[in-house]
């Protein structure tokens, strides 16, 4: 039946110059937590349920123009209690002047070009229920407030977790323009966006953040053969919101304090085995405190046991630098942590997928250093 639905959602003009399709992902996630909820799920309960509907529209106009839209109806981009909203997460128009793909120009609101997880972040392609730790683990960076002293910053995250920022906020659907293309075994991409990789979803909209302090990001990839894909990314931009400087002495602004990221990524595919890895080195320039550095990485493997069943394991780790406390001492600006994710998936049909995941996270703190998560996700593709 879903095959017929998929066919019915495709359309084309008589001459074929305009054609496209509508599609979607309907998913249902169930979580059980022991300790603090992991990643970007915001709830005070041990059990949490998150239905989500994602609708896509893709339109090809001739051989040179392409447009797409992604809208969502769910409990928020980062799921939380007592929230329901309808959003347009992505919309863009792309121009491809030459058919060989050497150059593309895109403008709109769309996912970042940095790294390799973003290209497979939707629930159908992601072997796990959640994102790697660097994309959804919140740190002590607070984009809406400037710490009064280094000691205040090193006191850690004391407010609601959503008030703080990760190294990169999910796929980072910020607004801007990009160029991309492929030249032989190399591919490239560069973008200018209105907010940084760490910026929260509210900042991604053009009406929320203009281009007064843009972020520049890029990636260069190399494919030596069909199995390997290697990439290097760089990003630099202001992460503090303009309102953070309200009441501050004149003479400084968001453009004086940047987030800088250097990232390397790798992917490998051989028969039934797929491997992915990313390493992120990030620096936040924090007013009145100094440079807050972090080094994070993950290693991920997926193996197809049968055409319908797969298993996956992912190891995540983040290390945070020490900073001067302004009184002659020093301390880490956030606890070091690691997380192990184990998942299995089954596709009963070409349009349905079930995933079960267990995660164990450890933080270098004396109180409740271990947290557990069990997650179940059902996805229907149409």
Short mmCIF file of C-alpha atoms in Angstrom, two decimals:
data_model
loop_
_atom_site.label_atom_id
_atom_site.label_comp_id
_atom_site.label_asym_id
_atom_site.label_seq_id
_atom_site.Cartn_x
_atom_site.Cartn_y
_atom_site.Cartn_z
CA UNK A 1 0.00 0.00 0.00
CA UNK A 2 2.81 2.43 0.88
CA UNK A 3 4.35 1.77 -2.55
CA UNK A 4 1.15 3.10 -4.13
CA UNK A 5 1.18 6.09 -1.77
CA UNK A 6 4.77 6.84 -2.80
CA UNK A 7 3.81 6.71 -6.49
CA UNK A 8 0.78 8.93 -5.91
CA UNK A 9 2.91 11.60 -4.22
CA UNK A 10 5.14 12.02 -7.30
CA UNK A 11 4.17 14.56 -9.95
CA UNK A 12 5.41 15.78 -13.32
CA UNK A 13 4.33 18.20 -16.02
CA UNK A 14 3.53 16.92 -19.49
CA UNK A 15 6.90 17.94 -20.90
CA UNK A 16 8.82 16.68 -17.89
CA UNK A 17 10.50 20.04 -17.31
CA UNK A 18 9.01 20.23 -13.84
CA UNK A 19 8.82 17.13 -11.69
CA UNK A 20 9.08 16.28 -8.04
CA UNK A 21 7.61 14.38 -5.15
CA UNK A 22 6.26 14.64 -1.66
CA UNK A 23 7.49 12.18 0.95
CA UNK A 24 7.64 11.78 4.69
CA UNK A 25 8.84 10.04 7.81
CA UNK A 26 6.46 9.26 10.66
CA UNK A 27 8.28 8.10 13.78
CA UNK A 28 7.53 7.28 17.37
CA UNK A 29 10.23 7.25 20.03
CA UNK A 30 10.02 5.89 23.56
CA UNK A 31 12.78 6.57 26.12
CA UNK A 32 13.56 5.30 29.60
CA UNK A 33 16.25 7.10 31.60
CA UNK A 34 18.18 6.29 34.72
CA UNK A 35 19.65 9.54 36.00
CA UNK A 36 19.78 12.73 33.93
CA UNK A 37 18.23 12.33 30.45
CA UNK A 38 20.99 11.94 27.88
CA UNK A 39 21.65 14.38 25.07
CA UNK A 40 18.98 16.72 23.80
CA UNK A 41 15.85 15.18 25.36
CA UNK A 42 14.42 17.59 27.95
CA UNK A 43 12.16 15.95 30.50
CA UNK A 44 11.94 15.53 34.24
CA UNK A 45 10.41 12.07 33.86
CA UNK A 46 12.10 8.70 33.66
CA UNK A 47 9.85 7.70 30.75
CA UNK A 48 9.36 9.94 27.73
CA UNK A 49 7.45 9.52 24.46
CA UNK A 50 8.04 11.56 21.32
CA UNK A 51 5.88 11.27 18.17
CA UNK A 52 7.23 13.07 15.10
CA UNK A 53 6.03 13.70 11.55
CA UNK A 54 8.48 15.00 8.92
CA UNK A 55 7.24 16.03 5.48
CA UNK A 56 9.52 16.63 2.49
CA UNK A 57 8.88 18.33 -0.83
CA UNK A 58 11.46 18.04 -3.64
CA UNK A 59 11.07 19.82 -6.98
CA UNK A 60 13.37 19.63 -10.03
CA UNK A 61 12.93 22.49 -12.51
CA UNK A 62 14.68 21.64 -15.75
CA UNK A 63 18.24 20.38 -15.48
CA UNK A 64 19.66 23.29 -13.48
CA UNK A 65 17.24 24.25 -10.70
CA UNK A 66 16.25 22.23 -7.66
CA UNK A 67 14.28 23.17 -4.55
CA UNK A 68 13.38 21.37 -1.33
CA UNK A 69 11.42 21.93 1.87
CA UNK A 70 11.39 19.98 5.14
CA UNK A 71 8.67 20.61 7.73
CA UNK A 72 8.13 18.92 11.09
CA UNK A 73 5.30 18.44 13.55
CA UNK A 74 6.60 17.22 16.90
CA UNK A 75 7.42 18.14 20.51
CA UNK A 76 10.15 20.54 19.46
CA UNK A 77 13.39 20.21 17.55
CA UNK A 78 14.77 19.04 20.89
CA UNK A 79 11.90 17.03 22.39
CA UNK A 80 10.53 18.27 25.69
CA UNK A 81 7.49 17.92 27.92
CA UNK A 82 4.20 19.69 27.12
CA UNK A 83 5.32 21.10 23.76
CA UNK A 84 3.81 20.69 20.30
CA UNK A 85 4.86 22.72 17.29
CA UNK A 86 4.85 22.83 13.51
CA UNK A 87 8.02 24.18 11.88
CA UNK A 88 9.82 24.49 8.56
CA UNK A 89 13.29 23.21 9.41
CA UNK A 90 14.74 23.40 5.90
CA UNK A 91 13.97 25.21 2.66
CA UNK A 92 16.42 26.00 -0.12
CA UNK A 93 16.86 26.65 -3.81
CA UNK A 94 19.87 25.17 -5.63
CA UNK A 95 21.40 26.12 -8.98
CA UNK A 96 23.60 23.63 -10.86
CA UNK A 97 24.93 25.41 -13.98
CA UNK A 98 26.80 22.38 -15.36
CA UNK A 99 25.51 18.82 -15.51
CA UNK A 100 28.78 17.29 -14.28
CA UNK A 101 28.20 18.64 -10.75
CA UNK A 102 31.42 20.64 -10.55
CA UNK A 103 29.60 23.61 -9.03
CA UNK A 104 26.36 24.17 -7.12
CA UNK A 105 25.03 27.31 -5.50
CA UNK A 106 22.39 27.03 -2.77
CA UNK A 107 20.52 29.61 -0.72
CA UNK A 108 18.02 29.13 2.10
CA UNK A 109 17.88 27.40 5.47
CA UNK A 110 19.62 24.02 5.43
CA UNK A 111 21.98 21.67 7.25
CA UNK A 112 25.65 22.51 7.68
CA UNK A 113 28.36 21.21 5.33
CA UNK A 114 30.63 20.30 8.28
CA UNK A 115 31.39 16.63 9.02
CA UNK A 116 29.75 13.43 7.78
CA UNK A 117 26.98 12.66 10.31
CA UNK A 118 24.70 15.42 9.01
CA UNK A 119 24.25 13.61 5.70
CA UNK A 120 22.65 10.65 7.51
CA UNK A 121 20.96 12.32 10.49
CA UNK A 122 17.36 11.47 9.62
CA UNK A 123 15.88 8.48 11.44
CA UNK A 124 15.81 6.21 8.37
CA UNK A 125 19.56 6.56 7.67
CA UNK A 126 20.85 6.93 11.26
CA UNK A 127 21.55 3.48 12.79
CA UNK A 128 20.86 4.97 16.24
CA UNK A 129 17.97 6.79 17.83
CA UNK A 130 20.07 9.78 18.91
CA UNK A 131 23.03 11.80 17.59
CA UNK A 132 26.72 11.42 18.43
CA UNK A 133 27.68 13.08 21.71
CA UNK A 134 29.28 16.18 20.13
CA UNK A 135 26.00 17.00 18.36
CA UNK A 136 23.66 16.83 21.34
CA UNK A 137 25.62 16.92 24.60
CA UNK A 138 25.29 20.28 26.34
CA UNK A 139 28.31 22.03 27.86
CA UNK A 140 28.82 25.07 30.13
CA UNK A 141 28.76 27.47 27.16
CA UNK A 142 25.89 29.94 27.60
CA UNK A 143 25.20 32.05 24.51
CA UNK A 144 22.74 34.44 26.19
CA UNK A 145 24.84 35.60 29.13
CA UNK A 146 28.42 36.74 29.74
CA UNK A 147 30.10 35.35 32.88
CA UNK A 148 31.15 38.07 35.31
CA UNK A 149 34.40 36.29 36.20
CA UNK A 150 36.39 33.17 35.33
CA UNK A 151 35.27 31.64 38.62
CA UNK A 152 31.64 32.21 37.68
CA UNK A 153 32.18 30.45 34.35
CA UNK A 154 34.01 27.53 35.99
CA UNK A 155 31.18 27.04 38.47
CA UNK A 156 29.53 25.09 35.64
CA UNK A 157 26.04 24.81 34.22
CA UNK A 158 23.55 25.72 36.94
CA UNK A 159 20.43 26.66 34.96
CA UNK A 160 18.16 24.54 32.76
CA UNK A 161 20.17 22.39 30.32
CA UNK A 162 18.46 23.97 27.32
CA UNK A 163 20.06 27.32 28.23
CA UNK A 164 23.47 25.93 27.28
CA UNK A 165 25.11 24.95 24.01
CA UNK A 166 26.80 21.86 22.57
CA UNK A 167 29.79 21.95 20.21
CA UNK A 168 27.42 21.60 17.25
CA UNK A 169 23.64 21.69 17.65
CA UNK A 170 22.42 18.69 15.63
CA UNK A 171 22.46 19.26 11.86
CA UNK A 172 22.59 23.05 12.44
CA UNK A 173 19.84 24.24 10.08
CA UNK A 174 21.04 27.85 10.01
CA UNK A 175 20.17 30.31 7.23
CA UNK A 176 22.59 31.34 4.50
CA UNK A 177 24.19 30.32 1.23
CA UNK A 178 26.64 27.64 0.12
CA UNK A 179 28.69 26.45 -2.81
CA UNK A 180 29.63 22.81 -3.41
CA UNK A 181 30.79 20.44 -6.09
CA UNK A 182 33.03 17.59 -7.11
CA UNK A 183 36.28 17.57 -9.08
CA UNK A 184 37.55 14.07 -9.77
CA UNK A 185 38.27 12.32 -6.47
CA UNK A 186 37.80 15.56 -4.51
CA UNK A 187 34.64 17.31 -3.37
CA UNK A 188 34.24 20.66 -1.67
CA UNK A 189 31.63 22.72 0.13
CA UNK A 190 31.61 26.13 1.80
CA UNK A 191 28.85 28.13 3.43
CA UNK A 192 28.10 31.45 5.07
CA UNK A 193 25.39 31.24 7.74
CA UNK A 194 23.72 33.66 10.12
CA UNK A 195 24.73 31.74 13.28
CA UNK A 196 27.44 29.42 14.58
CA UNK A 197 27.54 25.63 14.72
CA UNK A 198 26.74 25.76 18.44
CA UNK A 199 23.77 28.11 18.02
CA UNK A 200 20.32 27.05 19.21
CA UNK A 201 17.42 26.38 16.79
CA UNK A 202 15.80 29.74 17.58
CA UNK A 203 18.88 31.44 16.11
CA UNK A 204 18.71 29.59 12.80
CA UNK A 205 15.82 31.70 11.50
CA UNK A 206 16.72 34.82 9.55
CA UNK A 207 14.20 36.85 11.53
CA UNK A 208 16.04 35.92 14.74
CA UNK A 209 19.64 36.47 13.65
CA UNK A 210 20.82 38.57 10.73
CA UNK A 211 24.23 38.47 9.09
CA UNK A 212 25.90 41.09 11.27
CA UNK A 213 28.27 38.41 12.60
CA UNK A 214 28.16 35.51 10.12
CA UNK A 215 29.74 32.08 10.46
CA UNK A 216 31.94 30.70 7.69
CA UNK A 217 32.26 26.90 7.39
CA UNK A 218 33.84 24.61 4.82
CA UNK A 219 34.70 21.00 4.07
CA UNK A 220 37.08 19.37 1.60
CA UNK A 221 36.63 15.66 0.91
CA UNK A 222 38.74 13.02 -0.81
CA UNK A 223 37.53 9.67 -2.18
CA UNK A 224 40.57 7.50 -3.07
CA UNK A 225 38.20 4.68 -4.11
CA UNK A 226 34.59 3.54 -3.71
CA UNK A 227 35.15 2.31 -0.14
CA UNK A 228 36.75 5.36 1.48
CA UNK A 229 35.64 8.96 2.04
CA UNK A 230 37.91 11.32 3.98
CA UNK A 231 37.16 14.92 4.90
CA UNK A 232 38.47 17.98 6.74
CA UNK A 233 36.17 20.79 7.94
CA UNK A 234 36.66 24.23 9.45
CA UNK A 235 34.19 26.69 10.95
CA UNK A 236 34.54 30.11 12.55
CA UNK A 237 31.85 32.47 13.79
CA UNK A 238 30.31 34.35 16.69
CA UNK A 239 28.38 32.14 19.13
CA UNK A 240 27.15 34.78 21.62
CA UNK A 241 23.72 36.32 21.12
CA UNK A 242 23.55 40.14 20.86
CA UNK A 243 21.40 40.29 24.00
CA UNK A 244 24.28 38.82 26.01
CA UNK A 245 25.99 42.22 25.76
CA UNK A 246 23.08 44.19 27.19
CA UNK A 247 24.40 46.10 30.18
CA UNK A 248 28.02 45.43 29.25
CA UNK A 249 30.52 48.28 28.87
CA UNK A 250 30.73 49.58 25.28
CA UNK A 251 33.61 48.54 23.06
CA UNK A 252 32.95 44.84 22.54
CA UNK A 253 30.31 42.76 20.83
CA UNK A 254 29.53 39.28 19.49
CA UNK A 255 32.15 39.56 16.75
CA UNK A 256 34.94 39.73 19.35
CA UNK A 257 34.26 36.24 20.74
CA UNK A 258 34.22 33.34 18.31
CA UNK A 259 33.67 29.62 18.15
CA UNK A 260 36.37 27.95 16.05
CA UNK A 261 36.10 24.31 14.98
CA UNK A 262 38.48 22.02 13.11
CA UNK A 263 37.04 18.61 12.29
CA UNK A 264 38.16 15.47 10.49
CA UNK A 265 35.81 12.77 9.27
CA UNK A 266 36.16 9.31 7.77
CA UNK A 267 33.78 6.74 6.34
CA UNK A 268 34.40 3.24 4.97
CA UNK A 269 32.09 0.66 3.39
CA UNK A 270 32.93 -2.92 2.55
CA UNK A 271 30.27 -5.56 1.81
CA UNK A 272 27.96 -5.59 4.88
CA UNK A 273 30.19 -3.39 7.05
CA UNK A 274 30.09 0.41 7.34
CA UNK A 275 32.37 2.54 9.51
CA UNK A 276 32.22 6.25 10.39
CA UNK A 277 34.40 8.47 12.56
CA UNK A 278 34.65 12.17 13.35
CA UNK A 279 37.05 14.21 15.49
CA UNK A 280 36.12 17.77 16.55
CA UNK A 281 38.51 20.27 18.12
CA UNK A 282 36.49 23.29 19.25
CA UNK A 283 37.45 26.56 20.95
CA UNK A 284 35.02 29.04 22.50
CA UNK A 285 36.45 32.47 23.29
CA UNK A 286 34.67 33.26 26.57
CA UNK A 287 34.55 36.88 27.83
CA UNK A 288 36.23 37.37 31.23
CA UNK A 289 37.37 33.74 31.26
CA UNK A 290 39.59 32.86 28.28
CA UNK A 291 39.60 30.03 25.76
CA UNK A 292 37.36 27.04 26.51
CA UNK A 293 38.69 24.14 24.42
CA UNK A 294 37.24 20.71 23.88
CA UNK A 295 38.29 17.66 21.90
CA UNK A 296 35.58 15.18 21.01
CA UNK A 297 35.27 12.17 18.76
CA UNK A 298 33.15 9.15 17.97
CA UNK A 299 33.76 5.81 16.26
CA UNK A 300 30.73 4.10 14.76
CA UNK A 301 30.24 0.72 13.09
CA UNK A 302 27.17 -0.80 11.43
CA UNK A 303 26.89 -4.36 10.17
CA UNK A 304 24.06 -5.83 8.08
CA UNK A 305 23.37 -9.37 9.25
CA UNK A 306 20.60 -9.79 6.68
CA UNK A 307 18.98 -7.41 4.17
CA UNK A 308 16.44 -6.60 6.90
CA UNK A 309 18.47 -6.69 10.14
CA UNK A 310 21.49 -4.71 11.30
CA UNK A 311 23.46 -3.99 14.44
CA UNK A 312 25.48 -0.89 15.36
CA UNK A 313 27.87 0.24 18.07
CA UNK A 314 29.24 3.74 18.73
CA UNK A 315 31.88 4.99 21.15
CA UNK A 316 31.79 8.72 22.01
CA UNK A 317 34.24 10.70 24.13
CA UNK A 318 34.78 14.37 25.01
CA UNK A 319 37.69 15.97 26.86
CA UNK A 320 37.54 19.54 28.21
CA UNK A 321 40.57 21.76 28.83
CA UNK A 322 41.61 23.33 32.12
CA UNK A 323 41.22 27.08 32.53
CA UNK A 324 42.61 29.58 35.00
CA UNK A 325 40.15 30.50 37.74
CA UNK A 326 41.64 34.00 38.08
CA UNK A 327 43.03 33.32 41.58
CA UNK A 328 46.12 31.30 40.66
CA UNK A 329 44.39 27.94 40.33
CA UNK A 330 42.83 26.08 37.40
CA UNK A 331 40.02 23.64 36.75
CA UNK A 332 38.33 21.84 33.83
CA UNK A 333 35.56 24.00 32.42
CA UNK A 334 33.30 20.94 32.09
CA UNK A 335 33.55 17.29 33.22
CA UNK A 336 35.18 14.84 30.81
CA UNK A 337 32.76 12.18 29.60
CA UNK A 338 32.27 9.13 27.45
CA UNK A 339 29.24 7.32 26.13
CA UNK A 340 28.71 3.90 24.59
CA UNK A 341 25.70 3.37 22.29
CA UNK A 342 24.57 -0.09 21.14
CA UNK A 343 21.64 -0.48 18.74
CA UNK A 344 19.89 -3.06 16.62
CA UNK A 345 17.48 -2.43 13.77
CA UNK A 346 14.98 -4.40 11.75
CA UNK A 347 13.09 -3.47 8.58
CA UNK A 348 9.97 -5.64 8.25
CA UNK A 349 9.14 -3.96 4.94
CA UNK A 350 10.77 -1.46 2.60
CA UNK A 351 8.85 1.31 4.39
CA UNK A 352 9.09 0.42 8.09
CA UNK A 353 12.00 0.28 10.51
CA UNK A 354 12.29 -0.57 14.21
CA UNK A 355 15.35 0.32 16.30
CA UNK A 356 16.25 -0.53 19.89
CA UNK A 357 19.16 1.25 21.60
CA UNK A 358 20.94 1.12 24.94
CA UNK A 359 23.34 3.89 26.03
CA UNK A 360 25.69 4.13 29.01
CA UNK A 361 27.26 7.52 29.78
CA UNK A 362 29.97 8.35 32.31
CA UNK A 363 30.98 11.82 33.53
CA UNK A 364 33.97 12.63 35.73
CA UNK A 365 31.84 13.85 38.62
CA UNK A 366 31.50 12.44 42.12
CA UNK A 367 27.68 12.39 42.21
CA UNK A 368 25.89 9.85 40.00
CA UNK A 369 28.69 9.53 37.41
CA UNK A 370 26.77 6.97 35.33
CA UNK A 371 23.56 7.49 33.35
CA UNK A 372 21.61 4.93 31.34
CA UNK A 373 19.14 5.21 28.48
CA UNK A 374 16.95 2.66 26.72
CA UNK A 375 15.26 3.89 23.54
CA UNK A 376 12.85 2.39 21.02
CA UNK A 377 12.06 3.99 17.67
CA UNK A 378 9.50 3.04 15.03
CA UNK A 379 9.78 4.79 11.65
CA UNK A 380 7.40 4.61 8.70
CA UNK A 381 8.65 5.99 5.39
CA UNK A 382 6.27 7.10 2.64
#
